[in-house]
XYZ file of C-alpha atoms in Angstrom:
717
model
C 61.059 127.607 150.996
C 64.552 126.151 151.158
C 65.784 129.260 152.913
C 62.939 128.958 155.446
C 63.873 125.325 156.106
C 67.507 126.282 156.688
C 66.513 129.090 159.044
C 64.271 126.722 161.030
C 67.144 124.272 161.454
C 69.389 127.058 162.740
C 66.646 128.231 165.122
C 66.117 124.721 166.453
C 69.826 124.284 167.087
C 69.994 127.624 168.943
C 67.433 126.565 171.574
C 69.288 123.473 172.781
C 69.582 124.878 176.315
C 65.782 124.854 176.650
C 65.610 121.189 175.643
C 67.918 119.826 178.357
C 66.428 118.012 181.351
C 67.600 119.684 184.617
C 68.013 116.251 186.240
C 69.969 114.130 183.736
C 71.394 117.088 181.726
C 70.429 115.350 178.488
C 67.707 115.959 175.905
C 64.230 115.382 177.310
C 62.752 111.898 176.970
C 58.971 111.711 177.515
C 58.956 114.935 179.577
C 56.339 115.414 182.328
C 55.036 118.791 183.540
C 55.457 119.307 187.301
C 53.013 121.489 189.308
C 55.659 124.245 189.329
C 55.444 124.201 185.473
C 58.985 122.878 185.014
C 59.476 119.765 182.897
C 61.514 116.663 183.683
C 62.047 113.277 182.000
C 59.657 110.521 183.043
C 62.571 108.211 183.892
C 64.257 110.963 185.929
C 61.157 111.434 188.085
C 61.106 107.707 188.824
C 64.824 107.557 189.618
C 64.680 110.595 191.898
C 61.666 109.254 193.780
C 63.377 105.887 194.216
C 66.476 107.663 195.521
C 64.382 109.698 197.961
C 62.575 106.554 199.092
C 65.908 104.840 199.796
C 67.392 107.878 201.551
C 64.360 108.192 203.815
C 64.641 104.525 204.725
C 68.321 105.142 205.490
C 67.242 107.806 207.989
C 65.403 105.117 209.911
C 67.968 102.359 209.644
C 71.534 101.565 208.804
C 70.777 100.437 205.250
C 74.063 101.840 204.046
C 75.803 99.219 206.169
C 73.475 96.466 204.916
C 72.154 95.978 208.426
C 68.556 97.080 208.229
C 66.808 96.488 211.546
C 63.288 96.710 210.231
C 60.993 93.755 210.467
C 59.192 95.132 207.430
C 60.644 93.401 204.395
C 62.472 95.707 201.970
C 60.696 95.979 198.646
C 62.511 94.976 195.450
C 63.193 97.632 192.873
C 60.269 96.684 190.618
C 57.950 96.824 193.592
C 59.228 100.300 194.362
C 58.488 101.403 190.824
C 54.979 100.020 191.108
C 54.485 101.878 194.379
C 55.627 105.122 192.795
C 53.275 104.743 189.849
C 50.331 103.672 192.025
C 48.013 106.410 193.270
C 48.518 107.161 196.945
C 52.200 106.278 197.118
C 53.962 108.380 199.742
C 57.590 108.928 200.536
C 57.209 109.610 204.234
C 54.877 107.706 206.509
C 54.826 110.712 208.844
C 53.123 112.917 206.236
C 49.665 112.762 204.613
C 49.078 110.594 201.526
C 50.946 112.832 199.126
C 54.204 112.635 197.201
C 56.708 115.412 197.865
C 59.154 115.827 195.002
C 62.152 118.217 194.869
C 62.050 119.915 191.472
C 65.615 120.053 190.058
C 64.640 123.093 187.982
C 63.603 125.508 190.755
C 64.980 123.498 193.704
C 61.656 123.706 195.542
C 59.603 120.822 196.935
C 56.396 120.336 194.935
C 53.397 118.250 195.924
C 52.519 115.631 193.287
C 49.271 114.816 195.088
C 47.843 111.410 195.871
C 48.276 110.097 192.307
C 52.001 110.840 192.179
C 53.472 110.458 188.677
C 50.132 109.247 187.334
C 48.677 112.715 187.883
C 51.264 114.516 185.724
C 50.679 115.601 182.118
C 53.111 114.607 179.409
C 54.581 117.675 177.682
C 53.886 116.691 174.078
C 54.753 120.132 172.711
C 58.221 120.010 174.241
C 58.575 116.412 173.100
C 57.816 117.449 169.504
C 60.358 120.278 169.627
C 62.999 117.905 171.000
C 62.269 115.486 168.159
C 62.666 118.317 165.642
C 65.991 119.173 167.243
C 67.103 115.558 167.046
C 66.172 115.463 163.362
C 68.144 118.659 162.735
C 71.110 117.208 164.608
C 71.030 113.956 162.636
C 70.031 115.402 159.273
C 72.338 112.924 157.554
C 70.629 109.964 159.251
C 67.475 108.928 157.421
C 64.357 107.410 159.018
C 63.595 104.179 157.191
C 60.185 102.838 156.153
C 58.647 100.479 158.739
C 56.637 98.447 156.183
C 59.133 97.878 153.350
C 60.508 94.449 152.683
C 64.284 94.266 153.209
C 66.121 96.310 152.292
C 63.803 99.143 153.559
C 63.503 102.402 151.660
C 63.932 105.857 153.186
C 60.622 107.096 154.612
C 58.937 110.235 153.313
C 55.963 110.415 155.700
C 54.973 109.333 159.200
C 51.361 108.570 160.123
C 50.385 109.893 163.566
C 47.372 107.545 163.715
C 49.318 104.398 162.777
C 52.470 105.449 164.669
C 54.586 104.285 161.737
C 56.802 105.736 158.987
C 56.288 105.001 155.260
C 57.986 105.462 151.935
C 55.788 106.834 149.123
C 54.873 103.385 147.758
C 54.010 101.842 151.154
C 51.986 104.900 152.146
C 49.802 104.528 149.036
C 49.352 100.808 149.715
C 48.348 101.182 153.374
C 46.372 104.437 152.964
C 44.355 103.906 149.785
C 42.009 106.615 148.551
C 38.402 106.308 149.554
C 39.128 104.502 152.848
C 39.144 105.688 156.458
C 42.921 105.431 156.577
C 43.164 108.021 153.828
C 41.906 110.549 156.419
C 44.797 109.814 158.819
C 47.041 112.680 159.878
C 50.525 112.447 158.429
C 53.663 114.533 158.954
C 57.266 114.456 157.820
C 59.459 111.501 158.856
C 59.633 111.288 162.659
C 60.123 108.803 165.480
C 58.010 110.831 167.903
C 54.369 109.711 167.839
C 51.975 111.320 170.242
C 48.240 110.765 170.798
C 45.925 113.076 168.909
C 43.730 113.615 171.970
C 44.913 114.431 175.490
C 43.202 112.296 178.159
C 42.688 113.329 181.768
C 45.192 111.657 184.155
C 42.576 111.735 186.945
C 39.795 110.198 184.801
C 41.605 108.161 182.192
C 38.597 107.656 179.886
C 37.717 111.361 179.685
C 39.058 113.855 177.165
C 40.618 117.139 178.246
C 38.176 119.909 177.307
C 38.565 122.676 179.912
C 41.303 124.743 181.528
C 41.475 125.472 185.268
C 42.541 129.101 185.712
C 43.427 128.603 189.393
C 45.648 125.516 188.958
C 46.732 126.526 185.422
C 46.272 123.058 184.002
C 43.893 121.285 181.587
C 40.996 119.346 183.169
C 38.015 117.282 182.070
C 34.313 117.837 182.870
C 34.406 115.245 185.696
C 37.195 117.203 187.404
C 34.896 120.229 187.376
C 31.715 118.392 188.386
C 32.975 116.516 191.443
C 36.756 116.412 191.441
C 39.496 118.576 192.871
C 38.539 121.491 190.610
C 34.814 121.635 191.441
C 35.120 125.054 193.135
C 37.701 126.445 190.743
C 37.102 128.850 187.892
C 37.465 127.104 184.527
C 37.271 128.182 180.907
C 36.882 126.342 177.603
C 39.957 124.889 175.992
C 39.477 127.006 172.858
C 39.249 130.175 174.956
C 42.350 129.232 176.953
C 44.167 128.348 173.713
C 43.266 131.684 172.154
C 44.153 133.708 175.262
C 47.472 132.002 175.925
C 48.464 132.049 172.269
C 47.705 135.774 172.035
C 49.737 136.469 175.182
C 52.660 134.345 174.030
C 52.612 135.850 170.531
C 52.442 139.355 171.966
C 55.375 138.696 174.287
C 57.416 137.098 171.484
C 56.683 140.050 169.160
C 57.777 142.421 171.922
C 61.077 140.579 172.370
C 61.670 140.442 168.605
C 60.966 144.174 168.414
C 63.573 144.756 171.100
C 66.238 142.763 169.251
C 68.520 145.767 168.802
C 68.211 146.567 172.521
C 69.023 142.946 173.403
C 72.099 142.999 171.149
C 73.197 146.262 172.766
C 72.814 144.748 176.213
C 74.742 141.642 175.110
C 77.590 143.901 173.965
C 77.433 145.709 177.309
C 77.572 142.375 179.118
C 80.633 141.363 177.102
C 82.345 144.604 178.138
C 81.344 144.017 181.750
C 82.765 140.495 181.590
C 86.094 141.833 180.308
C 86.094 144.554 182.954
C 85.316 141.966 185.631
C 88.170 139.810 184.369
C 90.614 142.739 184.604
C 89.336 143.881 187.995
C 89.475 140.308 189.300
C 93.108 139.929 188.253
C 93.922 143.311 189.817
C 92.187 142.276 193.049
C 94.216 139.038 193.078
C 97.444 141.010 192.625
C 96.484 143.356 195.491
C 95.642 140.383 197.705
C 98.982 138.725 196.865
C 100.775 141.978 197.739
C 99.047 142.186 201.142
C 99.822 138.555 201.922
C 103.448 138.986 200.860
C 103.726 141.899 203.304
C 102.337 139.646 206.008
C 104.804 136.935 205.000
C 107.679 139.467 205.236
C 106.583 140.536 208.714
C 106.268 136.913 209.775
C 109.677 136.046 208.330
C 111.235 139.045 210.113
C 109.621 138.105 213.432
C 110.545 134.464 212.879
C 114.184 135.413 212.279
C 114.404 137.618 215.403
C 112.680 135.015 217.580
C 114.985 132.232 216.369
C 118.050 134.449 216.943
C 116.941 135.172 220.515
C 116.401 131.469 221.160
C 119.818 130.581 219.674
C 121.546 133.282 221.769
C 119.910 132.052 224.965
C 120.736 128.467 224.084
C 124.431 129.318 223.468
C 124.703 131.256 226.723
C 123.202 128.401 228.731
C 125.363 125.752 227.065
C 128.489 127.861 227.791
C 127.502 128.055 231.442
C 126.898 124.319 231.573
C 130.236 123.717 229.856
C 132.105 125.855 232.387
C 130.324 124.158 235.298
C 131.057 120.735 233.845
C 134.771 121.578 233.499
C 134.853 122.701 237.136
C 133.295 119.422 238.255
C 135.654 117.411 236.073
C 138.442 119.102 238.022
C 137.160 117.438 241.173
C 137.944 113.999 239.820
C 141.082 112.143 241.031
C 144.255 112.907 239.074
C 142.322 115.516 237.192
C 142.076 119.306 237.411
C 141.907 120.822 240.921
C 142.134 117.474 242.762
C 145.109 116.389 240.690
C 146.852 119.697 241.360
C 146.136 119.376 245.115
C 147.548 115.850 245.081
C 150.745 117.206 243.566
C 150.916 119.982 246.200
C 150.674 117.374 248.948
C 153.967 115.946 247.688
C 155.738 119.177 248.674
C 158.083 118.484 251.680
C 159.198 122.034 252.294
C 156.893 123.360 254.978
C 157.139 127.052 254.149
C 156.593 126.426 250.452
C 153.647 124.104 251.175
C 151.915 126.615 253.470
C 152.486 129.347 250.948
C 150.658 127.351 248.235
C 148.170 125.330 250.264
C 146.331 128.306 251.826
C 144.773 129.486 248.569
C 144.344 125.898 247.374
C 142.450 124.990 250.524
C 139.960 127.809 249.951
C 139.306 126.519 246.436
C 138.882 122.965 247.729
C 136.389 124.165 250.362
C 134.428 126.085 247.769
C 134.285 123.009 245.510
C 133.159 120.883 248.459
C 130.320 123.301 249.268
C 129.167 123.315 245.661
C 129.233 119.522 245.695
C 126.963 119.423 248.754
C 124.416 121.825 247.252
C 124.474 121.035 243.531
C 122.709 123.633 241.400
C 122.849 123.756 237.577
C 124.366 126.911 236.209
C 121.381 127.548 233.887
C 117.790 126.445 233.211
C 116.974 123.902 230.530
C 113.405 125.074 230.032
C 112.557 127.567 227.298
C 109.100 128.367 228.664
C 109.821 132.065 228.424
C 110.504 131.658 224.719
C 107.169 130.051 223.698
C 105.628 132.211 220.982
C 102.030 133.143 221.826
C 100.138 133.327 218.519
C 96.589 132.705 219.781
C 95.470 136.311 219.301
C 97.150 136.593 215.925
C 95.760 133.211 214.849
C 92.251 134.376 215.712
C 92.761 137.606 213.797
C 94.176 135.770 210.789
C 91.252 133.329 210.925
C 88.895 136.291 210.589
C 90.937 137.818 207.772
C 88.501 138.787 205.010
C 87.527 141.574 202.636
C 86.243 144.933 203.734
C 82.595 144.423 204.696
C 81.496 147.789 203.258
C 78.682 148.044 205.781
C 77.487 144.417 205.616
C 77.200 143.090 209.144
C 78.455 139.628 209.972
C 75.586 137.099 210.272
C 75.297 135.278 213.595
C 74.450 131.576 213.871
C 71.590 130.981 216.303
C 72.933 128.228 218.555
C 69.560 127.615 220.250
C 67.729 127.002 216.970
C 70.558 125.053 215.330
C 70.762 121.345 216.026
C 71.851 118.014 214.605
C 69.922 114.747 214.389
C 69.700 112.668 211.215
C 70.778 115.868 209.428
C 72.017 119.232 210.683
C 69.678 122.234 210.846
C 71.572 125.548 210.877
C 69.740 128.817 211.592
C 71.331 132.235 211.552
C 70.341 135.848 212.164
C 71.091 138.930 210.101
C 69.889 142.479 210.886
C 66.950 143.485 208.692
C 68.618 146.744 207.660
C 71.577 144.800 206.296
C 69.678 141.856 204.899
C 71.811 140.181 202.269
C 70.881 138.926 198.811
C 72.241 135.476 199.630
C 74.429 133.576 202.050
C 77.106 130.932 201.813
C 77.001 128.273 204.530
C 80.352 126.558 205.032
C 80.903 123.354 206.977
C 83.680 120.832 207.477
C 84.460 117.776 209.536
C 86.869 118.368 212.420
C 89.527 115.696 212.166
C 90.721 114.010 215.376
C 94.345 114.027 214.190
C 94.291 117.816 213.553
C 94.343 117.266 209.804
C 93.009 120.310 207.972
C 89.838 119.481 206.051
C 88.625 121.819 203.327
C 85.333 123.675 203.761
C 82.201 122.619 201.881
C 80.071 125.496 200.598
C 76.310 125.780 200.055
C 74.609 128.858 198.615
C 71.441 129.728 200.547
C 68.780 132.352 199.870
C 67.183 132.211 203.309
C 68.457 132.213 206.881
C 68.356 128.467 207.512
C 69.576 125.324 205.808
C 69.431 121.556 206.284
C 72.825 119.875 205.741
C 72.709 116.151 204.992
C 75.158 113.278 204.468
C 77.147 113.945 207.654
C 79.193 111.125 209.165
C 78.090 109.604 212.478
C 79.913 110.370 215.741
C 81.910 113.294 214.327
C 82.360 116.968 215.152
C 81.434 119.433 212.416
C 82.172 123.156 212.262
C 79.651 125.505 210.630
C 79.989 129.162 209.670
C 78.138 131.525 207.356
C 78.897 134.695 205.419
C 76.575 137.138 203.674
C 76.598 138.470 200.119
C 75.023 141.721 198.966
C 75.589 142.045 195.260
C 79.252 141.185 194.771
C 80.262 142.293 198.289
C 81.000 139.607 200.883
C 80.872 139.944 204.670
C 83.384 138.268 207.001
C 82.482 134.787 208.238
C 80.457 134.314 211.394
C 81.859 132.624 214.465
C 82.036 128.873 214.055
C 79.421 126.604 215.600
C 80.592 123.105 216.543
C 77.992 120.303 216.505
C 78.535 116.627 217.268
C 76.585 114.144 215.171
C 74.847 111.148 216.814
C 76.941 108.013 217.370
C 74.900 106.012 214.826
C 72.363 106.513 212.010
C 68.976 107.738 213.209
C 66.387 104.996 213.645
C 62.886 105.977 212.526
C 59.791 104.575 214.219
C 56.385 105.575 215.600
C 54.520 104.542 218.720
C 52.691 101.226 218.311
C 48.950 101.763 218.794
C 48.188 98.036 218.981
C 50.791 96.150 221.013
C 50.090 96.810 224.703
C 48.636 100.273 224.119
C 46.055 101.191 226.783
C 43.792 103.917 225.401
C 42.139 104.349 228.802
C 45.360 105.628 230.352
C 47.358 106.850 227.332
C 46.485 109.384 224.641
C 48.262 108.973 221.281
C 48.167 111.710 218.628
C 47.251 111.022 214.987
C 50.866 111.082 213.780
C 51.731 108.527 216.500
C 54.867 110.473 217.501
C 53.512 111.841 220.802
C 51.923 110.078 223.773
C 50.476 111.519 226.985
C 49.444 109.841 230.215
C 45.957 110.822 231.352
C 46.343 110.570 235.108
C 43.607 111.400 237.569
C 40.131 110.314 236.467
C 40.765 106.571 236.220
C 42.630 106.696 239.510
C 39.704 108.432 241.201
C 37.327 105.773 239.915
C 39.509 103.102 241.546
C 40.353 105.166 244.641
C 38.849 102.648 247.059
C 41.635 100.196 246.150
C 44.279 102.530 247.535
C 42.950 101.818 251.028
C 43.885 98.161 250.623
C 47.417 98.656 249.309
C 46.685 99.277 245.610
C 49.437 100.937 243.605
C 49.123 102.553 240.191
C 50.991 100.486 237.597
C 53.158 101.568 234.702
C 51.523 101.964 231.286
C 53.854 100.654 228.586
C 54.062 101.734 224.961
C 56.661 100.570 222.426
C 57.982 101.439 218.972
C 56.327 99.907 215.924
C 59.644 98.740 214.426
C 62.068 96.212 215.891
C 65.860 95.995 215.688
C 67.691 92.800 214.810
C 71.218 94.042 214.030
C 73.423 97.086 213.576
C 73.887 100.402 215.380
C 70.920 102.756 215.806
C 70.110 106.029 217.522
C 66.840 107.775 218.335
C 65.843 110.739 220.477
C 62.788 112.017 222.330
C 61.664 114.799 224.660
C 59.986 114.310 228.030
C 57.535 117.047 229.013
C 58.759 119.013 232.088
C 55.493 118.371 233.971
C 55.935 114.580 233.740
C 55.827 112.741 237.085
C 57.479 109.456 236.072
C 58.636 108.260 232.656
C 60.808 105.238 231.900
C 62.591 104.896 228.565
C 65.032 102.485 226.996
C 64.981 99.176 225.124
C 63.376 95.809 225.756
C 63.393 92.462 223.978
C 60.281 91.020 222.343
C 59.975 88.176 224.860
C 60.325 90.526 227.843
C 57.657 92.826 226.419
C 55.282 89.906 226.052
C 55.885 89.053 229.708
C 55.202 92.634 230.812
C 52.166 93.187 228.619
C 50.650 89.820 229.601
C 50.641 90.747 233.314
C 47.350 92.126 234.656
C 47.763 95.863 235.059
C 45.911 96.258 238.295
C 47.233 93.179 240.049
C 50.905 94.009 240.397
C 52.506 96.760 242.392
C 55.355 98.383 240.453
C 57.380 98.737 243.607
C 57.674 94.995 243.948
C 57.702 94.109 240.272
C 61.248 93.132 239.472
C 61.247 94.641 235.973
C 59.535 97.908 236.820
C 62.793 99.709 237.435
C 61.819 101.051 240.862
C 64.283 100.899 243.699
C 63.028 97.604 245.021
C 66.424 96.042 245.355
C 66.141 94.099 242.126
C 68.673 96.365 240.459
C 71.289 95.381 243.013
C 70.859 91.714 242.272
C 71.407 92.006 238.530
C 74.411 94.320 238.312
C 76.618 91.846 236.520
C 73.994 89.995 234.532
C 73.044 91.113 231.043
C 69.307 91.792 231.114
C 67.007 91.634 228.061
C 65.917 95.204 228.838
C 67.291 98.507 230.177
C 65.106 101.422 231.232
C 66.138 104.693 232.858
C 63.815 106.844 234.956
C 62.988 110.449 234.079
C 60.607 112.650 236.005
C 60.064 115.835 237.991
C 62.629 117.545 235.707
C 65.313 115.043 236.740
C 67.244 112.243 235.049
C 67.966 109.309 237.359
C 71.114 107.237 236.736
C 70.482 103.532 237.562
C 72.618 101.918 240.258
C 75.998 100.639 239.110
C 78.786 98.624 240.794
C 81.450 100.786 239.098
C 80.257 104.209 240.252
C 78.975 105.971 243.311
C 75.397 105.055 244.167
C 74.816 108.052 246.417
C 71.532 109.796 245.470
C 73.263 113.127 244.765
C 75.508 111.410 242.206
C 72.656 109.568 240.488
C 70.274 112.514 239.995
C 70.962 114.899 237.088
C 68.954 117.763 235.593
C 66.649 116.446 232.862
C 68.089 117.185 229.389
C 65.874 119.008 226.908
C 66.175 116.038 224.573
C 67.352 112.515 225.410
C 69.025 110.154 222.933
C 69.329 106.361 223.043
C 72.108 104.500 221.221
C 71.739 100.737 220.770
C 74.632 98.656 219.462
C 72.776 95.405 218.835
C 75.820 93.398 217.761
C 77.847 94.323 220.878
C 74.821 94.179 223.190
C 75.240 97.693 224.599
C 72.803 100.548 225.167
C 73.767 104.164 225.983
C 71.734 107.220 227.006
C 72.743 110.676 225.760
C 72.139 114.323 226.533
C 71.251 115.491 223.026
C 72.094 119.151 223.720
C 75.768 118.304 224.179
C 75.788 114.780 222.657
C 77.208 113.555 225.964
C 76.807 109.982 227.201
C 75.094 109.961 230.611
C 74.874 106.212 231.203
C 75.598 102.953 229.411
C 75.375 99.239 230.181
C 75.254 95.818 228.590
C 71.922 94.431 227.414
C 70.955 90.955 226.198
C 70.141 91.292 222.464
C 69.413 87.648 221.743
C 65.881 88.589 220.593
C 64.383 91.433 218.580
C 64.809 94.700 220.510
C 62.211 97.484 220.587
C 62.275 101.095 221.810
C 60.259 100.897 225.039
C 58.591 103.559 227.167
C 56.421 103.566 230.281
C 54.473 106.327 232.018
C 52.974 106.753 235.485
C 50.906 109.726 236.528
C 50.774 112.830 234.346
C 53.408 112.872 231.638
C 54.191 113.219 227.961
C 56.760 111.915 225.466
C 57.464 113.478 222.065
C 59.648 111.642 219.526
C 62.192 113.850 217.782
C 61.125 114.563 214.224
C 63.724 113.754 211.552
C 65.219 116.902 210.035
C 64.345 117.184 206.331
C 64.004 120.026 203.824
C 60.277 120.047 204.653
C 61.242 120.616 208.296
C 62.081 124.253 207.474
C 58.528 124.873 206.278
C 57.132 123.395 209.502
C 59.434 125.658 211.532
C 58.279 128.747 209.614
C 54.633 127.868 210.226
C 55.116 127.674 214.002
């Protein structure tokens, strides 16, 4: 028996890797079973959900800068915990009432359902094994009796019904023979007490007595009668226990029977590791040799180029030196002029003529050169600029032999950046790789080299988060097939928005006219239903009636900070206005009777009524630009040309709005190129709201934040 106990301790210690939580990397504490069948600590689930809740809020506001614009009050931490534990808590208001949780074990998003954490089973079996491991690890540390008077004695038993540990004497006192307590279940000393009966998390008063074969989880009879498992095939718990135990035992016996094969394969793996180590070192040596050859060639070319430059420099300086000496000779009492002055002192006519003839020619030549001064050599070394662009490109693509693996290509049309970056790439099916490595880095404005970040991906798309605002990022991808790596793809440069993305939906209450506007269930798309209502009121057109704008605003206001949001205008739209407006201005607009005011003469409508000219220099509490008929119309400005051809641009596929509340400035962007099309001052003395208006047929779609779930939506399209 002692030998068996020792063997069990050794076995327990050998399975430590299976007892580590994938989130906190420590031994499990109250582990919960996720729908994907992986386990995770109860506290880790809460912490991860709180983190996800905060990060999603950061997508909609600048919480990281402590400048949240939301009028909704932020919940304190305890309130967040309550929301997570409450049934129906959801992380994303854009999704149905479910909780999406990224499992750290398999790295897949799992749906926790409407009940969230409350709907998860506690893994008591794993908890018991962890407790056994802890006892084996602290064999020298005794568990003391909970009922002894000080000083307590070492416990010998633990009662699972009383959830307490006892020494022999206390156990006899509190569990006397002939009483109900004598029938309690007791085990060896432990600190892990679990309930004897599993209760259903959906129906907390019902015992678990069945097993759903479709969902692979225990259920109660109410779950089968009218719950989520009513149409699922279930079996009795005893039958499921017997079946699963037989399967597990059979599989364990098979593995034990293959122990010699496993040991042989372990030995083979050890040899392969050593071989890999040797081959890796040899590959490094070969790579160093190739690079040293390149260095030698570069050093040789560098030496020859520098010699050529030095030779040209010396030749030019010599020419300049000679020319300078000649010109110094033209100075009085110096050189040629000084010599000529001495010749003029000659009184003998024949001797003077004999010498002066040649001297006069030299003086004339010097005079001509003085009139048309020309340097003896060029100072520019333009002909000696080394052109390394081609070589730099080749060196940038320097990689291993591809061995038939084609280079993946990043799909620029399907790759974009918003709150996160979505990168899609293409790889021929015949060369489909086992995995990919996506690399990205920030492009520094001061040309400082920034190291590449790497992400291993098993698909052909990836969402990259935690990018800085208003920065350029380079992305590239390479493919792996086994241990072979392809060269990197061409780099894709994307510019992040100038501020954190502001998350909101269309407000279905404030000013929303359901007779003219049609809002979808998610409240991220609105359409203008033009035609029928206009026909019903057609007789008014004969007396000067004009169709008015139908306003709709965001459901969240901004009170400070920098924020960015984007939207798409449908190409068929006749007239759409978009921008920002203050709360008091919106009340003024929405209070006005819709059918009583012509938009052409309404000062705030944005039409070319002349009102824009009168308020160039004043800071308005609103700014709206006009989009329609596949065009983007730049408002009039005193600092730029107001000719129609200069104010009308092609309509961008997606339009972004950047509001700097603190500086009172709003800018409009072409999202495809992250280029600012127009900006102006705006009065931000009140709460500012995203504002939109439609006339005639039209549609507006808010850009959906890019999340990991976004990839699944894209695949379903």
